PDB file of C-alpha atoms in Angstrom:
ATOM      1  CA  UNK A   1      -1.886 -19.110   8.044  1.00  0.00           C
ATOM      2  CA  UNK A   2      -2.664 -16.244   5.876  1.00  0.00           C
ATOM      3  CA  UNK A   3      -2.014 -13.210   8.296  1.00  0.00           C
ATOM      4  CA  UNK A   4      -0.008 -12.474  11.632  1.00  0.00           C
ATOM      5  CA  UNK A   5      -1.170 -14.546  14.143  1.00  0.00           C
ATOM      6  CA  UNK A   6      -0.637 -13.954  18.213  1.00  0.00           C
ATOM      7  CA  UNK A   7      -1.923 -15.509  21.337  1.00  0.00           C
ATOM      8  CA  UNK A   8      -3.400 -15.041  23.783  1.00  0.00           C
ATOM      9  CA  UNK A   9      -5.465 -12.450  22.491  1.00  0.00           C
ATOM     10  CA  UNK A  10      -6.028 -11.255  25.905  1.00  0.00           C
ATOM     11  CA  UNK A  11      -4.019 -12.171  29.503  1.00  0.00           C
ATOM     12  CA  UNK A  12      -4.814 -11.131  32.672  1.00  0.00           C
ATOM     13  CA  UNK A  13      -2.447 -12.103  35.222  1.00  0.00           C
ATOM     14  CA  UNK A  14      -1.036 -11.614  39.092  1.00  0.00           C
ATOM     15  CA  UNK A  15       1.340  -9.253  39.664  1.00  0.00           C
ATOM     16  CA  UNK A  16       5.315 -11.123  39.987  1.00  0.00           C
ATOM     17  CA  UNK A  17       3.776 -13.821  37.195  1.00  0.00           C
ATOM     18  CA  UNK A  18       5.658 -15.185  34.409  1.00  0.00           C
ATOM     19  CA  UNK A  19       4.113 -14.568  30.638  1.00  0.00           C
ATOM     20  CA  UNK A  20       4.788 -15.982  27.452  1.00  0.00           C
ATOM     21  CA  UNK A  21       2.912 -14.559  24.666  1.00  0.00           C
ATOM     22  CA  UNK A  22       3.430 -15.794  21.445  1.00  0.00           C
ATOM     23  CA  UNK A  23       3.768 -14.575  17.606  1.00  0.00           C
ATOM     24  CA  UNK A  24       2.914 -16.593  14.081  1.00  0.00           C
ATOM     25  CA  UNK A  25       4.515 -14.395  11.317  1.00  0.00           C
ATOM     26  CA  UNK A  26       3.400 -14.939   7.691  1.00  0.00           C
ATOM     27  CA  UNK A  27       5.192 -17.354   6.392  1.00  0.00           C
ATOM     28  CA  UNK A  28       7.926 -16.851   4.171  1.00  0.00           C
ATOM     29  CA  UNK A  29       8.710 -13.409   6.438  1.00  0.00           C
ATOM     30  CA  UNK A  30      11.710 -13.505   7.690  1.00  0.00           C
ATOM     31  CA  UNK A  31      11.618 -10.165   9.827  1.00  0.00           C
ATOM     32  CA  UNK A  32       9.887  -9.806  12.755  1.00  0.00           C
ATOM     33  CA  UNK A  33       9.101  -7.109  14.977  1.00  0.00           C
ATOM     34  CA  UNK A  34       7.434  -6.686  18.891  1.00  0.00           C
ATOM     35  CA  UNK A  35       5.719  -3.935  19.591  1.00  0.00           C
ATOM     36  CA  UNK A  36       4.127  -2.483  23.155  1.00  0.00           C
ATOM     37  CA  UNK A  37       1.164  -0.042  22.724  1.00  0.00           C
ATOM     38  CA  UNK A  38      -0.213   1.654  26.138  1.00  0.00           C
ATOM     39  CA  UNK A  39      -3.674   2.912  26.086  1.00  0.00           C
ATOM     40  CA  UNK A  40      -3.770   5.714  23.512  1.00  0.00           C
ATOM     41  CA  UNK A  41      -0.082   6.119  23.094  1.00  0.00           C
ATOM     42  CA  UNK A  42       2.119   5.301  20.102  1.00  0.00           C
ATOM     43  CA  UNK A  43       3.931   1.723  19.404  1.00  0.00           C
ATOM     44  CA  UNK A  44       6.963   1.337  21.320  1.00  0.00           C
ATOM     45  CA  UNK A  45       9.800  -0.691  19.801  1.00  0.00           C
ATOM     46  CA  UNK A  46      10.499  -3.992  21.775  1.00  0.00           C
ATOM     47  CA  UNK A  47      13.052  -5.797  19.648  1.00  0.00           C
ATOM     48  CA  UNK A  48      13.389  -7.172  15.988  1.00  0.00           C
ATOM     49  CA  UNK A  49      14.634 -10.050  14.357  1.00  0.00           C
ATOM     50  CA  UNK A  50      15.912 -10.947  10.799  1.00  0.00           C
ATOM     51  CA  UNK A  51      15.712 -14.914  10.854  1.00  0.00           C
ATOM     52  CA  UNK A  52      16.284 -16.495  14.279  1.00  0.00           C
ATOM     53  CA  UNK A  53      18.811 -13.357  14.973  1.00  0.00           C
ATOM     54  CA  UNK A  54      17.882 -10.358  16.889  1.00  0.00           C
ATOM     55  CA  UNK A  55      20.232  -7.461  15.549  1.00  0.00           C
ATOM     56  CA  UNK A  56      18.534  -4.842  18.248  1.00  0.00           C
ATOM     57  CA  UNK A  57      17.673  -5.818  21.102  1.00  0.00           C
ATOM     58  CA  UNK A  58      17.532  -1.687  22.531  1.00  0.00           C
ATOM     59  CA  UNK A  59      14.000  -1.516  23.228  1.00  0.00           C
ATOM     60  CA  UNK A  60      13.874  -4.025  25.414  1.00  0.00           C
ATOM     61  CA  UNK A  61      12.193  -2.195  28.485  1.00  0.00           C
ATOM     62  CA  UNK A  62      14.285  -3.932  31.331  1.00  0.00           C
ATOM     63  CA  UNK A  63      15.806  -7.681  31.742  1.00  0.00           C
ATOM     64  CA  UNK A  64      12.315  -9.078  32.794  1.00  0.00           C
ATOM     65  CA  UNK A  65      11.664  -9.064  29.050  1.00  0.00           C
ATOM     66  CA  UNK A  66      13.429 -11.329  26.585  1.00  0.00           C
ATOM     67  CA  UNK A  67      12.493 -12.896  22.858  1.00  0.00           C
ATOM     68  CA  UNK A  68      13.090 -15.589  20.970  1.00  0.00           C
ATOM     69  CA  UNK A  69      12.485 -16.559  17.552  1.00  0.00           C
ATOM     70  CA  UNK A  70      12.945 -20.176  16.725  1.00  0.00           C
ATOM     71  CA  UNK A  71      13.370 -21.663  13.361  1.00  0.00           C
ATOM     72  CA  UNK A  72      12.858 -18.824  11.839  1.00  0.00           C
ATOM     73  CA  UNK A  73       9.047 -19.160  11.863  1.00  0.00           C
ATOM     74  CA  UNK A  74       7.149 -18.817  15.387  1.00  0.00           C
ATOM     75  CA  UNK A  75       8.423 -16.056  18.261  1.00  0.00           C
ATOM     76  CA  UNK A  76       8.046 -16.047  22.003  1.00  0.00           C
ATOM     77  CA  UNK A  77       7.959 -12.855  24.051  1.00  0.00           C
ATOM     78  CA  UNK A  78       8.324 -13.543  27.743  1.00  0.00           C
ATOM     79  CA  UNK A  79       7.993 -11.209  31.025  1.00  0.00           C
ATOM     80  CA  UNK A  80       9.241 -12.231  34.280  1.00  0.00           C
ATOM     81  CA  UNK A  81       7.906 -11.263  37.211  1.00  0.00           C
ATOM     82  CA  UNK A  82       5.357  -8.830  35.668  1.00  0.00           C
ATOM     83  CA  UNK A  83       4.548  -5.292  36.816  1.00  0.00           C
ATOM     84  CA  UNK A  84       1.404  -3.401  36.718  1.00  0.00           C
ATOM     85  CA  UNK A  85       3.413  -0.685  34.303  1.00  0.00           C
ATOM     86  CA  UNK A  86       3.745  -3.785  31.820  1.00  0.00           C
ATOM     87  CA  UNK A  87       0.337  -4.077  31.482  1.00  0.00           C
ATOM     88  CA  UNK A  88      -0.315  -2.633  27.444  1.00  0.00           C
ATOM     89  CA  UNK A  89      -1.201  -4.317  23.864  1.00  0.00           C
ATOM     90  CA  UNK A  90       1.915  -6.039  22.555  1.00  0.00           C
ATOM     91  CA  UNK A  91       1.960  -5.966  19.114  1.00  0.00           C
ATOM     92  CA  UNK A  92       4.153  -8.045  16.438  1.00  0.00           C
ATOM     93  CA  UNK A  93       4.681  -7.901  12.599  1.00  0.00           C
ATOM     94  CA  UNK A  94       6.091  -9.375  10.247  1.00  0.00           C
ATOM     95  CA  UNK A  95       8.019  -8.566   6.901  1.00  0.00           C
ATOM     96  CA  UNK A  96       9.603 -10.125   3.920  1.00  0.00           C
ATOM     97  CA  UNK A  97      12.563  -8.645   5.095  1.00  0.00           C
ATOM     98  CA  UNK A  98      15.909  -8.174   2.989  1.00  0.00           C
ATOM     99  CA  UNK A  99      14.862  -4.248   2.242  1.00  0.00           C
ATOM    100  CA  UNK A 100      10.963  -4.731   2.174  1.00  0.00           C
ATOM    101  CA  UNK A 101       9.802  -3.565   5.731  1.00  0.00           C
ATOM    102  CA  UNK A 102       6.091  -3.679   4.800  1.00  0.00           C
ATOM    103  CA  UNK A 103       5.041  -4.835   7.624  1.00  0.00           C
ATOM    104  CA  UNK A 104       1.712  -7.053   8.738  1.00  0.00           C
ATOM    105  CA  UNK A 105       0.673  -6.785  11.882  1.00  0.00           C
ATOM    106  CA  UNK A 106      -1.601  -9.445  14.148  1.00  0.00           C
ATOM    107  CA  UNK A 107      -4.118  -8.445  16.323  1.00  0.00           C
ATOM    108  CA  UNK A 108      -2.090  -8.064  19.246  1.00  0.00           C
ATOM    109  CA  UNK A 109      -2.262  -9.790  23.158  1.00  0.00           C
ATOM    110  CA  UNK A 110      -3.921  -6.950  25.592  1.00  0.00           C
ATOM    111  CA  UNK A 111      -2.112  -7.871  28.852  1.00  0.00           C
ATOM    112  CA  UNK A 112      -3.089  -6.846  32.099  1.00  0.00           C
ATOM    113  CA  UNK A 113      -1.631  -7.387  35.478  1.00  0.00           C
ATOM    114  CA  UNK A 114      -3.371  -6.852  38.335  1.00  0.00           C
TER     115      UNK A 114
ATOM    116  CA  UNK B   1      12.249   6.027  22.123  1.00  0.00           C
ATOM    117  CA  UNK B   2      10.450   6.984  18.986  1.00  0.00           C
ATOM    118  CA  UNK B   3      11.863   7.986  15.387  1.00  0.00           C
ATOM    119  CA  UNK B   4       8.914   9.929  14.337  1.00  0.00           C
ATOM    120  CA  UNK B   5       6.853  12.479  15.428  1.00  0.00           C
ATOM    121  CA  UNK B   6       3.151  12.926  14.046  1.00  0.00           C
ATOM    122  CA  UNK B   7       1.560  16.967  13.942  1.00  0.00           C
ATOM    123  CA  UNK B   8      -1.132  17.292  14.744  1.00  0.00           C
ATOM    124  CA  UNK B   9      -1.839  14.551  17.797  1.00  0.00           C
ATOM    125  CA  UNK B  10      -5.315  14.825  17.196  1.00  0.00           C
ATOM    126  CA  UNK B  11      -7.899  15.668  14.322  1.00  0.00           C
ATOM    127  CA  UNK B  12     -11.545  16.432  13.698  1.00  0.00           C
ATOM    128  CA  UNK B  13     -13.284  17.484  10.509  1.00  0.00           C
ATOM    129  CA  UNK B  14     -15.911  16.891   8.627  1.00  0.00           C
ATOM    130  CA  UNK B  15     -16.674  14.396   5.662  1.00  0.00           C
ATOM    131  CA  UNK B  16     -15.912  15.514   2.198  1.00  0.00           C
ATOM    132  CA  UNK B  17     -12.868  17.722   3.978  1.00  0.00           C
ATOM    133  CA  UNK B  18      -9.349  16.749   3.554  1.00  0.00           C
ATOM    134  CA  UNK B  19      -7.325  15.593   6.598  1.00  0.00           C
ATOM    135  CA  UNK B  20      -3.391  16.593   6.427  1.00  0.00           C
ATOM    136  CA  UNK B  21      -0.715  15.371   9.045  1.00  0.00           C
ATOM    137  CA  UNK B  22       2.441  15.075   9.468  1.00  0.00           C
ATOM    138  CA  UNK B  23       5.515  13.169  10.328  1.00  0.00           C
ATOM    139  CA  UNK B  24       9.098  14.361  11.331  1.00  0.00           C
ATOM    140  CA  UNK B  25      11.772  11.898  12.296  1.00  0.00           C
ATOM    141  CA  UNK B  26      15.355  12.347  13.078  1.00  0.00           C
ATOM    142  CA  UNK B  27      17.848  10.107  11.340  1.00  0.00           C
ATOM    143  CA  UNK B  28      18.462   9.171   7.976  1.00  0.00           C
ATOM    144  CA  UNK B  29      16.101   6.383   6.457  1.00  0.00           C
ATOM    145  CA  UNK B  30      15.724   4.032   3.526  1.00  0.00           C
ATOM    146  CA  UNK B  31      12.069   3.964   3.512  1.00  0.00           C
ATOM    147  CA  UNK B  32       8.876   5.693   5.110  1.00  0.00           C
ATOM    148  CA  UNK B  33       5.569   4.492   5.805  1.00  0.00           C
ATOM    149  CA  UNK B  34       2.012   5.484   6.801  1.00  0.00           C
ATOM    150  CA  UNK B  35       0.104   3.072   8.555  1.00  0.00           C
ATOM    151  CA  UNK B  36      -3.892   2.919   9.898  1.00  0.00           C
ATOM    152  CA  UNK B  37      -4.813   1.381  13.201  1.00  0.00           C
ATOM    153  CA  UNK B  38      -8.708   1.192  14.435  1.00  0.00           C
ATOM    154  CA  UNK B  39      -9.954   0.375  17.644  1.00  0.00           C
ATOM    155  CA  UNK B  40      -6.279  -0.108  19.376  1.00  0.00           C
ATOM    156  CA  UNK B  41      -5.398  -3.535  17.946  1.00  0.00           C
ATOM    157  CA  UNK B  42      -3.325  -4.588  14.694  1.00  0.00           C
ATOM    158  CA  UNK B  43      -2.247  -2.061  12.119  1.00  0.00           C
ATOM    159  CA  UNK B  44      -2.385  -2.002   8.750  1.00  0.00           C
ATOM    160  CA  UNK B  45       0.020  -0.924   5.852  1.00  0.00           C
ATOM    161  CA  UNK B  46      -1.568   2.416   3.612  1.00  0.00           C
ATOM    162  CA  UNK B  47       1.532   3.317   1.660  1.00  0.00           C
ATOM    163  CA  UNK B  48       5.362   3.693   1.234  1.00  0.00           C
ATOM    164  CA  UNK B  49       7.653   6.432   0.097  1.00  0.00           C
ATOM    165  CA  UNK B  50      11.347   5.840  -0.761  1.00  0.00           C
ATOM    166  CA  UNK B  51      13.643   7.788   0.480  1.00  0.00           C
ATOM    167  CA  UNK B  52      14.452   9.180  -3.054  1.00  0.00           C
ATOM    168  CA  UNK B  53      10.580   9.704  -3.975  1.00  0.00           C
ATOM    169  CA  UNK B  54       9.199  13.075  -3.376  1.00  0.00           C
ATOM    170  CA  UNK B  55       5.566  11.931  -3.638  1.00  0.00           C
ATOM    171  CA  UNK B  56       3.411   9.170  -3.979  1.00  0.00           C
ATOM    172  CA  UNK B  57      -0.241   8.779  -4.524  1.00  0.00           C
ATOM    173  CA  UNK B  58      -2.527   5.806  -3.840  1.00  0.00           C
ATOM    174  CA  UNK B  59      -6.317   6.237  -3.890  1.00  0.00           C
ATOM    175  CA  UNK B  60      -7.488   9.315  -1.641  1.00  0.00           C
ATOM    176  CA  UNK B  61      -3.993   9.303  -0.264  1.00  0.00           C
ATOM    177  CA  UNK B  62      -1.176  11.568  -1.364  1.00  0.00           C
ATOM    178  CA  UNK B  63       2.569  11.321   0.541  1.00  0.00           C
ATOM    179  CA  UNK B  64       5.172  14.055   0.253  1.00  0.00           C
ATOM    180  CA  UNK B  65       8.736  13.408   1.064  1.00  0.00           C
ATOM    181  CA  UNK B  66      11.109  15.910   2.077  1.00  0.00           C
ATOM    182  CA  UNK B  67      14.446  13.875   2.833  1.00  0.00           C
ATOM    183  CA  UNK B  68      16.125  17.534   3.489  1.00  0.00           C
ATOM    184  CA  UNK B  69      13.628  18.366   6.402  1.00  0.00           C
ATOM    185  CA  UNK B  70      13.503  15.074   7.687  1.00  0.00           C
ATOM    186  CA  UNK B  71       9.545  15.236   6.769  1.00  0.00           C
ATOM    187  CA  UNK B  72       6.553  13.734   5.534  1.00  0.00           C
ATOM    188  CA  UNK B  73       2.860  14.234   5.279  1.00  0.00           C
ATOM    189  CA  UNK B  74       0.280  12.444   4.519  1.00  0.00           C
ATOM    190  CA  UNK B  75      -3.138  13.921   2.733  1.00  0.00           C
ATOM    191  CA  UNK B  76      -6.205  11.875   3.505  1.00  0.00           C
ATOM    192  CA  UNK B  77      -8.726  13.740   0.145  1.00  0.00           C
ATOM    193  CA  UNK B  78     -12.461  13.531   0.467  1.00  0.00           C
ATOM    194  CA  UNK B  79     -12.557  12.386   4.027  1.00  0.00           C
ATOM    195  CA  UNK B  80     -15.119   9.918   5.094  1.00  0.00           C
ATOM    196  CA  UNK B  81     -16.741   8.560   8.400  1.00  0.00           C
ATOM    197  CA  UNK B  82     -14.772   5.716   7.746  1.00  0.00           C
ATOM    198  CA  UNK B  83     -11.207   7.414   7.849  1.00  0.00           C
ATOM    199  CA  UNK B  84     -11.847   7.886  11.181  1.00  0.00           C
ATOM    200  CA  UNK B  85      -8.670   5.876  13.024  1.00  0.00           C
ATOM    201  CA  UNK B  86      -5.360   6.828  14.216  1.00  0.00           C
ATOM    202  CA  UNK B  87      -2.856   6.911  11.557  1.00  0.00           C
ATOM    203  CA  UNK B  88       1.037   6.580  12.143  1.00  0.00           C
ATOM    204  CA  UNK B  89       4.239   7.149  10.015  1.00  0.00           C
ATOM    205  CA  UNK B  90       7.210   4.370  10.391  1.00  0.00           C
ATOM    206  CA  UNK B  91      10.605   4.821   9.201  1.00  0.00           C
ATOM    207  CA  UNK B  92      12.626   2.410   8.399  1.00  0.00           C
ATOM    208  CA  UNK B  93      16.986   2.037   8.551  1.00  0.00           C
ATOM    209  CA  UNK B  94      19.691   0.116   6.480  1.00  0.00           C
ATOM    210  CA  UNK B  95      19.225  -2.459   8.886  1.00  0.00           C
ATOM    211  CA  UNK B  96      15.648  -3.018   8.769  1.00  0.00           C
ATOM    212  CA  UNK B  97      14.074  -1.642  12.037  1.00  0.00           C
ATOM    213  CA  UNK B  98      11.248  -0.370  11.628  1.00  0.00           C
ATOM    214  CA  UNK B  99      10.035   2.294  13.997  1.00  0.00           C
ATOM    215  CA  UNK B 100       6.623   4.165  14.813  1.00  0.00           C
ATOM    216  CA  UNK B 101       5.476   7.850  15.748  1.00  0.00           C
ATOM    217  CA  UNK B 102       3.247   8.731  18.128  1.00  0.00           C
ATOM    218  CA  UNK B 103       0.123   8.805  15.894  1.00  0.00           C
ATOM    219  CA  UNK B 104      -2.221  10.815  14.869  1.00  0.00           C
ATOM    220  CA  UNK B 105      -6.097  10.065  16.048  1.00  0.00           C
ATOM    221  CA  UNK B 106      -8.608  11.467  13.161  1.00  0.00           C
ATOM    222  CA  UNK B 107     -12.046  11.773  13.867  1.00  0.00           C
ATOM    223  CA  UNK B 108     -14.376  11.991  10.626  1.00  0.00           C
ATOM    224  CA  UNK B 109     -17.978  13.681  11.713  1.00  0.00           C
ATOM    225  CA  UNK B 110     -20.669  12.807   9.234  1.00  0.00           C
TER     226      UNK B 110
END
């Protein structure tokens, strides 16, 4: 496609649910990023990966969250047993990588757990 | 944790005045970037500053550099309504992650 592309675009689930929210980067980008955005607040780093590998992993909130990135194309961000403080817009980009960060964003999957 | 840190948190003016904010982060970078989001949802790219550039100008926008002070602002000239959006500085590292400030929220009154 010709931008960033994530879904769901929205999620509402039961608290102690599994979620899987997805992320289409631009083609040809081989960096990706996941963001979380809380009402109002500033984008908090999640992780980041440069093909299928993920050299920082550090903003991963706790081990209910974990990414993956296969084929160097499509990523998957998943929450275990979700908590009502996980509920925020997660955000991902993309970038050419290999020194140009200029990243595109998608639209971004407003989760809420209730 | 955050890299950056965007002064003020919030702005108001008018249209036709300027809007100037600013960005402080705290380790070194190769790159540094301003960024526009409306309405909460995806963000999108305004301009980037090298870490050798002092200044950069695109459009209404002018971006100072100052690698020594670990700063940056960003000057928004000839504000209009439609500036109105919260507007965030990312730094970037050898390695490629990319990291956001808080953001600042500008509100343009017509």
């Amino acid at each position: 496609g010709a931008g960033v592309s994530q879904s769901p675009s929205n999620k509402v689930t039961e608290k102690g649910k599994d979620v899987e929210l997805r992320c289409d980067p631009i083609s040809g980008h081989t960096a990706l990023y996941w963001y979380r955005q809380s009402l109002g607040q500033g984008l908090e780093f999640l992780i980041y990966f440069q093909g299928n590998s993920a050299p920082d992993k550090s903003g991963l909130p706790s081990d209910r969250f974990s990414a993956e990135r296969t084929g160097g194309s499509v990523s998957t961000l998943t929450i275990q047993r979700t908590q009502q403080e996980d509920s925020a817009v997660y955000l991902c980009a993309s970038s050419l990588g290999q020194g140009n960060t200029e990243a595109f964003f998608g639209q971004g999957t407003r989760l809420t757990v209730v | 944790s955050q890299q950056g840190e965007e002064d003020p948190q919030a702005l108001s003016i008018q249209e036709g005045e300027n809007a100037t904010m600013n960005c402080s982060y705290k380790t070194s970078i190769n790159n540094l970037q301003w960024y526009r989001q409306n309405s909460g949802r995806g963000l999108v790219h305004l301009i980037l500053i090298r870490s050798n550039e002092r200044e950069k100008h695109s459009g209404r926008l002018r971006v100072t550099l100052d690698t020594s002070k670990k700063s940056s602002s960003l000057l928004i000239t000839a504000s209009r309504a439609a500036d109105t959006a919260s507007y965030f500085c990312a730094t970037d590292n050898s390695w490629g992650k990319l990291q956001f400030g808080a953001g600042t929220q500008v509100v343009v009154t017509p």
